[in-house]
XYZ file of C-alpha atoms in Angstrom:
519
model
C 0.000 0.000 0.000
C 1.271 3.493 -0.819
C 0.274 6.418 1.397
C 0.029 9.979 0.125
C 0.869 10.943 -3.460
C 0.549 8.116 -5.964
C 3.801 6.652 -7.246
C 4.336 7.352 -10.945
C 6.820 5.978 -13.433
C 7.778 2.848 -11.465
C 8.359 -0.422 -13.300
C 6.491 -3.138 -11.440
C 5.179 -6.639 -11.984
C 1.964 -7.196 -10.080
C 2.579 -5.606 -6.696
C 6.337 -6.213 -6.650
C 8.597 -3.198 -7.245
C 11.713 -3.732 -9.352
C 14.830 -3.557 -7.163
C 18.451 -2.853 -8.014
C 21.362 -5.045 -7.017
C 21.580 -3.416 -3.583
C 17.947 -4.155 -2.815
C 16.465 -0.696 -3.387
C 14.108 0.448 -6.121
C 15.844 2.552 -8.800
C 14.669 6.148 -8.982
C 12.616 6.728 -12.148
C 13.105 10.281 -13.393
C 10.307 11.986 -15.335
C 9.258 15.498 -16.315
C 8.576 17.769 -13.352
C 5.054 19.006 -12.721
C 4.226 22.327 -14.340
C 3.791 24.145 -11.032
C 7.191 22.883 -9.863
C 8.852 24.079 -13.052
C 7.147 27.453 -12.758
C 8.783 27.946 -9.343
C 12.398 27.624 -10.508
C 14.560 29.851 -12.738
C 13.845 29.686 -16.454
C 17.327 28.432 -17.463
C 16.961 25.380 -15.230
C 13.514 24.276 -16.365
C 14.777 22.334 -19.369
C 17.524 20.636 -17.336
C 15.770 19.291 -14.269
C 13.774 16.100 -13.891
C 11.649 14.843 -11.014
C 10.578 11.603 -9.360
C 8.165 10.220 -6.809
C 10.037 7.430 -5.033
C 8.584 4.846 -2.625
C 10.116 4.114 0.782
C 8.769 2.123 3.738
C 6.540 3.973 6.160
C 8.209 1.956 8.937
C 11.769 0.886 8.156
C 11.389 -2.008 10.568
C 8.751 -3.333 8.188
C 10.437 -2.860 4.790
C 7.699 -4.743 2.916
C 4.845 -3.002 4.675
C 3.052 0.253 3.901
C 4.940 2.760 1.775
C 5.063 6.513 1.409
C 6.462 8.493 -1.510
C 9.249 11.055 -1.558
C 9.471 13.878 -4.091
C 12.891 14.456 -5.712
C 14.395 16.812 -8.276
C 17.665 16.305 -10.170
C 19.822 18.875 -11.909
C 22.365 16.780 -13.854
C 26.111 17.315 -13.742
C 27.207 19.635 -16.534
C 30.255 17.430 -17.244
C 28.686 13.994 -17.488
C 31.904 12.434 -18.813
C 33.641 13.226 -15.511
C 30.628 12.865 -13.237
C 31.478 11.652 -9.722
C 27.942 10.894 -8.546
C 24.970 12.563 -6.893
C 25.013 15.292 -4.249
C 21.952 15.305 -1.984
C 20.841 18.586 -0.371
C 18.751 19.348 2.705
C 17.812 22.948 3.682
C 16.952 22.291 7.327
C 13.802 23.181 9.198
C 12.891 20.602 10.192
C 10.180 20.740 7.598
C 12.171 22.622 4.982
C 11.054 21.611 1.505
C 14.267 20.772 -0.328
C 12.885 19.699 -3.707
C 13.761 22.913 -5.561
C 17.235 23.273 -4.052
C 18.554 21.176 -6.940
C 17.802 24.126 -9.227
C 19.743 26.630 -7.102
C 23.211 25.087 -7.049
C 24.880 28.342 -8.098
C 23.630 29.926 -4.846
C 25.825 27.588 -2.810
C 28.496 25.932 -4.954
C 31.333 26.761 -7.296
C 30.933 25.622 -10.928
C 33.164 22.553 -10.511
C 30.749 21.048 -7.999
C 27.849 21.429 -10.421
C 30.001 20.044 -13.227
C 30.891 16.870 -11.346
C 27.707 16.054 -9.425
C 24.039 15.607 -10.153
C 22.417 17.906 -7.591
C 19.425 16.256 -5.945
C 16.903 18.080 -3.818
C 14.128 16.252 -2.010
C 11.265 16.912 0.339
C 11.839 14.702 3.400
C 9.020 12.474 4.568
C 5.998 14.391 5.777
C 7.156 17.591 4.054
C 5.778 19.416 1.030
C 5.170 16.905 -1.760
C 6.468 13.880 0.162
C 3.346 12.359 1.741
C 2.792 15.484 3.850
C 1.988 15.112 7.529
C -1.215 17.030 8.184
C -3.038 17.570 11.442
C -6.045 19.298 9.851
C -8.291 18.490 6.937
C -8.939 22.130 6.009
C -7.121 25.434 6.334
C -10.141 26.804 8.199
C -9.678 24.192 10.926
C -6.014 25.096 11.208
C -6.747 28.817 11.361
C -9.288 28.284 14.125
C -6.587 26.716 16.299
C -3.519 28.730 15.321
C -5.490 31.960 15.513
C -5.822 31.484 19.285
C -2.075 31.146 19.812
C 0.455 33.889 20.529
C 3.954 33.412 19.152
C 5.257 35.126 22.298
C 2.562 34.829 24.978
C 3.165 37.396 27.701
C -0.087 38.171 29.509
C -2.018 35.644 31.566
C -4.753 35.611 28.943
C -2.269 35.027 26.110
C -0.581 32.227 28.021
C -3.912 30.592 28.917
C -5.274 30.818 25.373
C -2.017 29.564 23.831
C -1.840 26.591 26.194
C -5.436 25.609 25.456
C -5.007 26.039 21.705
C -1.825 23.980 21.804
C -3.687 21.117 23.449
C -6.308 21.365 20.707
C -3.540 21.304 18.104
C -1.822 18.202 19.427
C -5.208 16.521 19.824
C -5.966 17.309 16.167
C -2.656 15.704 15.226
C -3.557 12.597 17.210
C -6.917 12.315 15.445
C -5.946 13.310 11.891
C -2.279 12.764 11.060
C -2.440 8.985 10.686
C 0.327 6.378 10.981
C 3.052 8.641 9.584
C 2.967 10.571 12.873
C 4.913 7.773 14.598
C 7.608 7.649 11.891
C 8.908 11.212 11.566
C 12.288 10.896 13.268
C 15.516 12.092 11.703
C 16.654 8.467 11.744
C 13.688 7.619 9.509
C 14.824 10.335 7.086
C 18.419 9.077 7.206
C 17.201 5.607 6.256
C 15.134 7.150 3.460
C 18.273 8.952 2.303
C 20.190 5.696 2.161
C 17.510 4.172 -0.054
C 17.632 7.254 -2.287
C 21.414 6.893 -2.502
C 20.995 3.321 -3.656
C 18.160 4.316 -5.973
C 20.361 6.747 -7.932
C 23.109 4.123 -8.193
C 25.713 5.623 -5.831
C 27.855 3.300 -3.702
C 28.401 5.985 -1.062
C 26.674 9.231 -0.085
C 27.622 12.803 -0.964
C 25.552 15.243 1.065
C 25.280 18.896 2.058
C 22.990 19.789 4.958
C 22.115 23.239 6.266
C 21.076 23.895 9.879
C 18.721 21.098 11.020
C 20.036 19.300 7.931
C 23.297 18.926 9.869
C 21.488 16.614 12.300
C 20.363 14.533 9.332
C 23.947 14.377 8.072
C 25.321 13.484 11.501
C 22.682 10.792 11.904
C 23.537 9.300 8.520
C 27.258 9.395 9.349
C 26.634 7.342 12.495
C 23.961 4.951 11.242
C 25.777 4.346 7.921
C 29.397 5.426 8.552
C 30.952 3.265 5.830
C 28.459 4.461 3.222
C 29.505 8.111 3.724
C 31.824 9.548 1.068
C 31.685 13.332 1.602
C 29.364 15.112 4.038
C 29.285 18.908 4.482
C 27.393 20.287 7.485
C 26.763 24.055 7.489
C 25.252 25.882 10.489
C 25.298 23.027 12.958
C 23.063 21.779 15.705
C 24.483 20.108 18.812
C 23.308 16.546 18.112
C 23.931 15.102 21.564
C 22.141 17.932 23.379
C 19.280 18.165 20.875
C 18.456 14.470 21.210
C 18.936 14.232 24.973
C 17.385 17.412 26.413
C 15.083 19.425 24.169
C 14.431 22.143 26.736
C 18.096 22.825 27.403
C 18.827 22.836 23.674
C 16.131 25.484 23.085
C 17.311 27.480 26.102
C 20.815 27.614 24.595
C 19.319 28.369 21.200
C 17.732 31.501 22.717
C 21.157 32.457 24.052
C 22.554 32.128 20.524
C 20.056 34.666 19.223
C 21.003 37.007 22.070
C 24.696 36.704 21.142
C 23.939 37.490 17.499
C 21.738 40.470 18.409
C 24.372 41.902 20.719
C 27.021 41.539 17.999
C 24.702 43.250 15.490
C 24.107 46.193 17.842
C 27.834 46.538 18.567
C 28.690 46.425 14.862
C 26.017 49.056 14.188
C 27.524 51.296 16.859
C 31.000 50.867 15.359
C 29.838 51.609 11.802
C 28.565 55.094 12.655
C 26.627 56.779 9.882
C 26.555 53.588 7.794
C 24.037 52.206 10.303
C 20.827 54.211 10.809
C 20.554 52.963 14.405
C 24.060 53.996 15.522
C 23.246 57.358 17.123
C 23.366 57.079 20.891
C 23.552 53.641 22.490
C 21.976 51.014 20.167
C 21.779 48.433 22.957
C 19.946 50.734 25.336
C 17.646 51.963 22.567
C 16.742 48.440 21.536
C 15.945 47.337 25.087
C 13.875 50.455 25.766
C 11.686 49.838 22.725
C 11.340 46.118 23.425
C 10.200 46.778 26.985
C 7.816 49.536 25.868
C 6.214 47.171 23.362
C 5.375 44.723 26.137
C 2.967 47.391 27.373
C 1.373 48.123 24.013
C 1.978 48.516 20.259
C 3.714 51.421 18.527
C 2.384 52.897 15.272
C 4.904 54.185 12.733
C 4.231 57.250 10.548
C 3.661 54.824 7.656
C 0.713 53.350 9.554
C 2.531 50.101 10.332
C 1.581 48.836 13.794
C 4.512 47.225 15.590
C 3.698 44.773 18.379
C 6.078 43.115 20.820
C 5.765 39.798 18.977
C 6.229 41.513 15.623
C 9.321 43.360 16.857
C 11.001 40.232 18.161
C 9.872 38.187 15.169
C 11.270 40.652 12.604
C 14.593 40.896 14.432
C 14.793 37.115 14.752
C 14.262 36.618 11.037
C 16.557 39.417 9.881
C 19.470 38.173 11.961
C 19.544 35.190 9.583
C 20.561 37.383 6.636
C 23.189 40.163 6.919
C 21.928 41.628 3.636
C 18.872 42.759 5.619
C 20.858 44.496 8.378
C 20.732 47.998 6.884
C 16.959 47.845 6.468
C 16.591 46.362 9.950
C 18.602 49.199 11.465
C 16.464 51.822 9.726
C 13.283 50.075 10.873
C 14.522 49.977 14.467
C 15.383 53.681 14.331
C 11.945 54.505 12.936
C 10.312 52.760 15.908
C 12.643 54.472 18.367
C 11.793 57.782 16.719
C 8.143 57.401 17.709
C 9.182 57.272 21.363
C 11.764 60.027 20.849
C 10.554 62.343 18.049
C 13.849 64.257 17.948
C 15.516 61.024 16.744
C 12.922 60.300 14.074
C 14.017 59.619 10.509
C 12.841 61.823 7.688
C 9.855 60.573 5.700
C 12.178 59.525 2.881
C 14.279 57.430 5.264
C 11.490 55.484 6.950
C 11.708 51.947 5.531
C 8.719 50.152 4.123
C 7.793 47.045 6.114
C 9.326 43.882 4.703
C 8.014 40.364 5.109
C 9.843 37.975 7.426
C 12.091 35.318 5.995
C 10.453 31.973 5.309
C 11.542 30.446 8.595
C 8.602 30.841 10.960
C 10.135 34.048 12.379
C 13.299 32.143 13.162
C 11.653 29.203 14.881
C 12.477 26.864 11.998
C 16.116 26.576 10.993
C 15.545 27.024 7.262
C 18.387 28.509 5.236
C 17.173 31.883 4.015
C 17.508 33.274 0.535
C 16.436 30.575 -1.930
C 13.774 32.078 -4.181
C 10.424 30.375 -4.300
C 10.371 28.993 -0.760
C 6.995 29.555 0.849
C 6.485 29.942 4.572
C 5.361 26.804 6.383
C 1.626 26.465 5.841
C 0.871 23.141 4.229
C 2.055 20.473 6.653
C 2.888 19.796 10.291
C 6.321 18.294 9.825
C 8.106 20.906 11.967
C 6.588 19.559 15.157
C 6.359 16.053 13.737
C 10.164 15.911 13.633
C 11.087 18.087 16.612
C 8.674 16.444 19.029
C 10.020 13.050 17.948
C 13.733 13.886 18.101
C 13.831 16.257 21.074
C 12.764 14.879 24.459
C 10.756 17.221 26.697
C 9.138 16.783 30.088
C 5.496 16.008 29.353
C 4.087 18.595 31.753
C 2.612 21.544 29.792
C 1.849 23.333 33.060
C 5.589 24.051 33.476
C 5.535 26.424 30.514
C 4.685 29.727 32.296
C 7.474 29.340 34.855
C 10.068 28.183 32.336
C 9.143 30.939 29.875
C 9.599 33.540 32.613
C 12.936 32.024 33.635
C 14.240 31.915 30.070
C 13.112 35.500 29.530
C 15.142 36.644 32.530
C 18.203 34.918 31.044
C 17.549 35.937 27.420
C 15.352 39.063 27.563
C 14.580 39.311 23.836
C 14.360 35.703 22.680
C 13.889 33.514 25.771
C 10.097 33.575 25.901
C 9.846 33.203 22.116
C 12.024 30.087 22.070
C 10.180 28.591 25.028
C 6.947 28.964 23.069
C 8.419 27.232 20.025
C 8.663 23.559 21.006
C 8.518 23.197 24.765
C 4.760 23.649 25.059
C 3.709 21.726 21.945
C 6.023 18.765 22.482
C 4.851 18.393 26.080
C 1.511 17.059 24.809
C 2.606 15.580 21.471
C 0.630 12.372 20.846
C 3.666 10.125 20.152
C 4.773 9.123 23.626
C 7.642 6.699 22.970
C 9.165 7.672 19.638
C 11.613 5.459 17.800
C 14.579 7.757 17.146
C 18.373 7.869 17.001
C 20.083 9.570 19.951
C 23.704 8.497 19.499
C 26.427 7.447 19.705
C 27.792 10.240 17.526
C 31.466 9.245 17.311
C 31.468 6.485 14.693
C 34.358 6.865 12.290
C 33.639 7.698 8.642
C 36.251 6.838 5.970
C 36.681 10.547 5.135
C 36.349 13.431 7.590
C 32.977 15.138 7.806
C 33.365 18.840 6.973
C 31.727 21.081 9.614
C 31.244 24.814 8.943
C 30.106 27.412 11.475
C 29.730 31.209 11.689
C 30.811 33.124 14.788
C 27.498 35.024 14.931
C 25.004 32.494 13.608
C 21.777 33.251 15.504
C 19.839 30.020 14.996
C 22.677 27.542 15.516
C 25.220 29.339 17.606
C 28.926 28.795 16.940
C 29.585 26.581 19.933
C 27.074 24.097 18.457
C 29.374 23.719 15.439
C 32.328 23.256 17.766
C 30.449 20.537 19.611
C 29.371 18.852 16.373
C 33.008 18.638 15.264
C 34.075 17.220 18.634
C 31.247 14.697 18.826
C 31.708 13.220 15.357
C 34.260 10.444 15.088
C 36.108 12.039 12.161
C 35.524 15.731 11.400
C 37.193 18.997 10.414
C 35.873 22.404 11.520
C 35.980 25.510 9.348
C 35.005 28.820 10.959
C 33.767 32.039 9.356
C 33.965 35.414 11.065
C 30.479 36.227 9.859
C 26.928 37.077 10.780
C 23.934 35.168 9.490
C 22.670 31.624 9.433
C 24.834 29.265 7.314
C 27.510 30.460 4.884
C 27.973 28.294 1.766
C 27.931 30.526 -1.282
C 28.852 33.585 0.782
C 32.525 32.951 1.639
C 34.927 32.287 -1.236
C 37.509 30.673 1.019
C 35.033 28.175 2.442
C 33.510 27.531 -0.981
C 36.924 26.656 -2.423
C 37.655 24.314 0.479
C 34.253 22.652 0.070
C 34.807 22.207 -3.660
C 38.194 20.532 -3.126
C 36.672 18.311 -0.465
C 33.628 17.229 -2.488
C 35.475 16.739 -5.775
C 38.901 15.488 -4.671
C 38.179 14.263 -1.132
C 40.840 16.646 0.130
C 39.813 17.542 3.673
C 40.979 21.030 4.687
C 43.166 21.653 7.706
C 41.142 21.837 10.886
C 40.533 25.149 12.615
C 40.889 27.595 9.724
C 39.022 30.922 10.003
C 37.632 32.600 6.869
C 35.913 35.881 6.049
C 32.555 36.369 4.295
C 32.429 37.843 0.791
C 30.614 40.953 2.027
C 30.298 42.697 5.365
C 27.120 44.130 6.917
C 26.601 47.873 6.347
């Protein structure tokens, strides 16, 4: 039985699926759907092909029910010297990776695209891969999510958010079906191994961003001898994430605080290049944040800024240094309402910009790939996180923990507490089957770990820990802001190219610069 999207283009006799010599079904590439093609750049539309590939719902029952995974391939431009396939994952969890195959030039030097077929895929439960859904209609979802606050502060907001969260997890229990119990990162790693076999590769080449680094680390430890070259950019701490979800999220909030403080200090140092530099940017920011807890502020443009909107915009913009100038001007415009003498001229007041497609920073999705839509269509974010990350199953602890985290991390503590802690406390899968280590199994080639000093979503010490925990790894560091770096640091990109193509692992501990600086 196949769950979700029907499998197309598979050669089968009766109900048996044709298998390759390794025991996995070969991937059957066909023309991509018109709406998929319309979402990628014109030059790539004639090059890419797509597939719907079956994998077991439960890998412990390989001949049982099956789900389908959506894939896209952009073929190597030098087929005569092709090395193999390079699988990509954008993070999330819940990031739809299908179209990443069409955006190789955003991340890789030409030699990588010449020597590898780039393969993007939506992981199980995500996007076009048998999506995990807790509601049958968008109206049902809106009725629940509309009662939640992204940063509940008042007693009423906390009460309503807690009640709505219970309704949400109950809807997942009633509606999501059997896939709900099989959303772990280990499940995705086992899917990835079947995809590797299905495209005919003996070993895996993989690049994972953010949460995708957990997928890469899991693969490296479940299938160490099938790992050829793995690049992990913007790393999680795998041991902490899979052993103590609350402490991981608490430290994640601290990472956002570190990035914000570095942004404010850089703004101060840049002077006139940063619209927020006059006076003390740190004090100004805190004053506005605390004022917004008491009520919204209306800008001259008519934009109404709430506390949640303020924190959410800052969270998202810290992912992308290219947005720092606009963020600084926006912050100054808000400050100018409280202090009219500091107000910007009408020409300088920035127009409001939408947040990045990362749930206001709650989902670790690499920003900047055109065409990505904000999470709306499936419930994979919690499906994965509440499976992988253990939390105490006592929702009533939320108000006290949120207050404690806010004291420690005044801007982002309460926001991060509201992300997973409350939802996962009542998630309907009580004893998930997941991989939680060991993390030190030795791969034939070193895993390449890359981290930015001021990465907000996956702070730098997470990358340091990833490199220490893996059995064979090299760490490259970038003195940069923003979440993830591939494509934005020539030195790192050259090292990654040499590693992927020639299996030349760079010297450990090198520090690189980004291609461009904020402001």
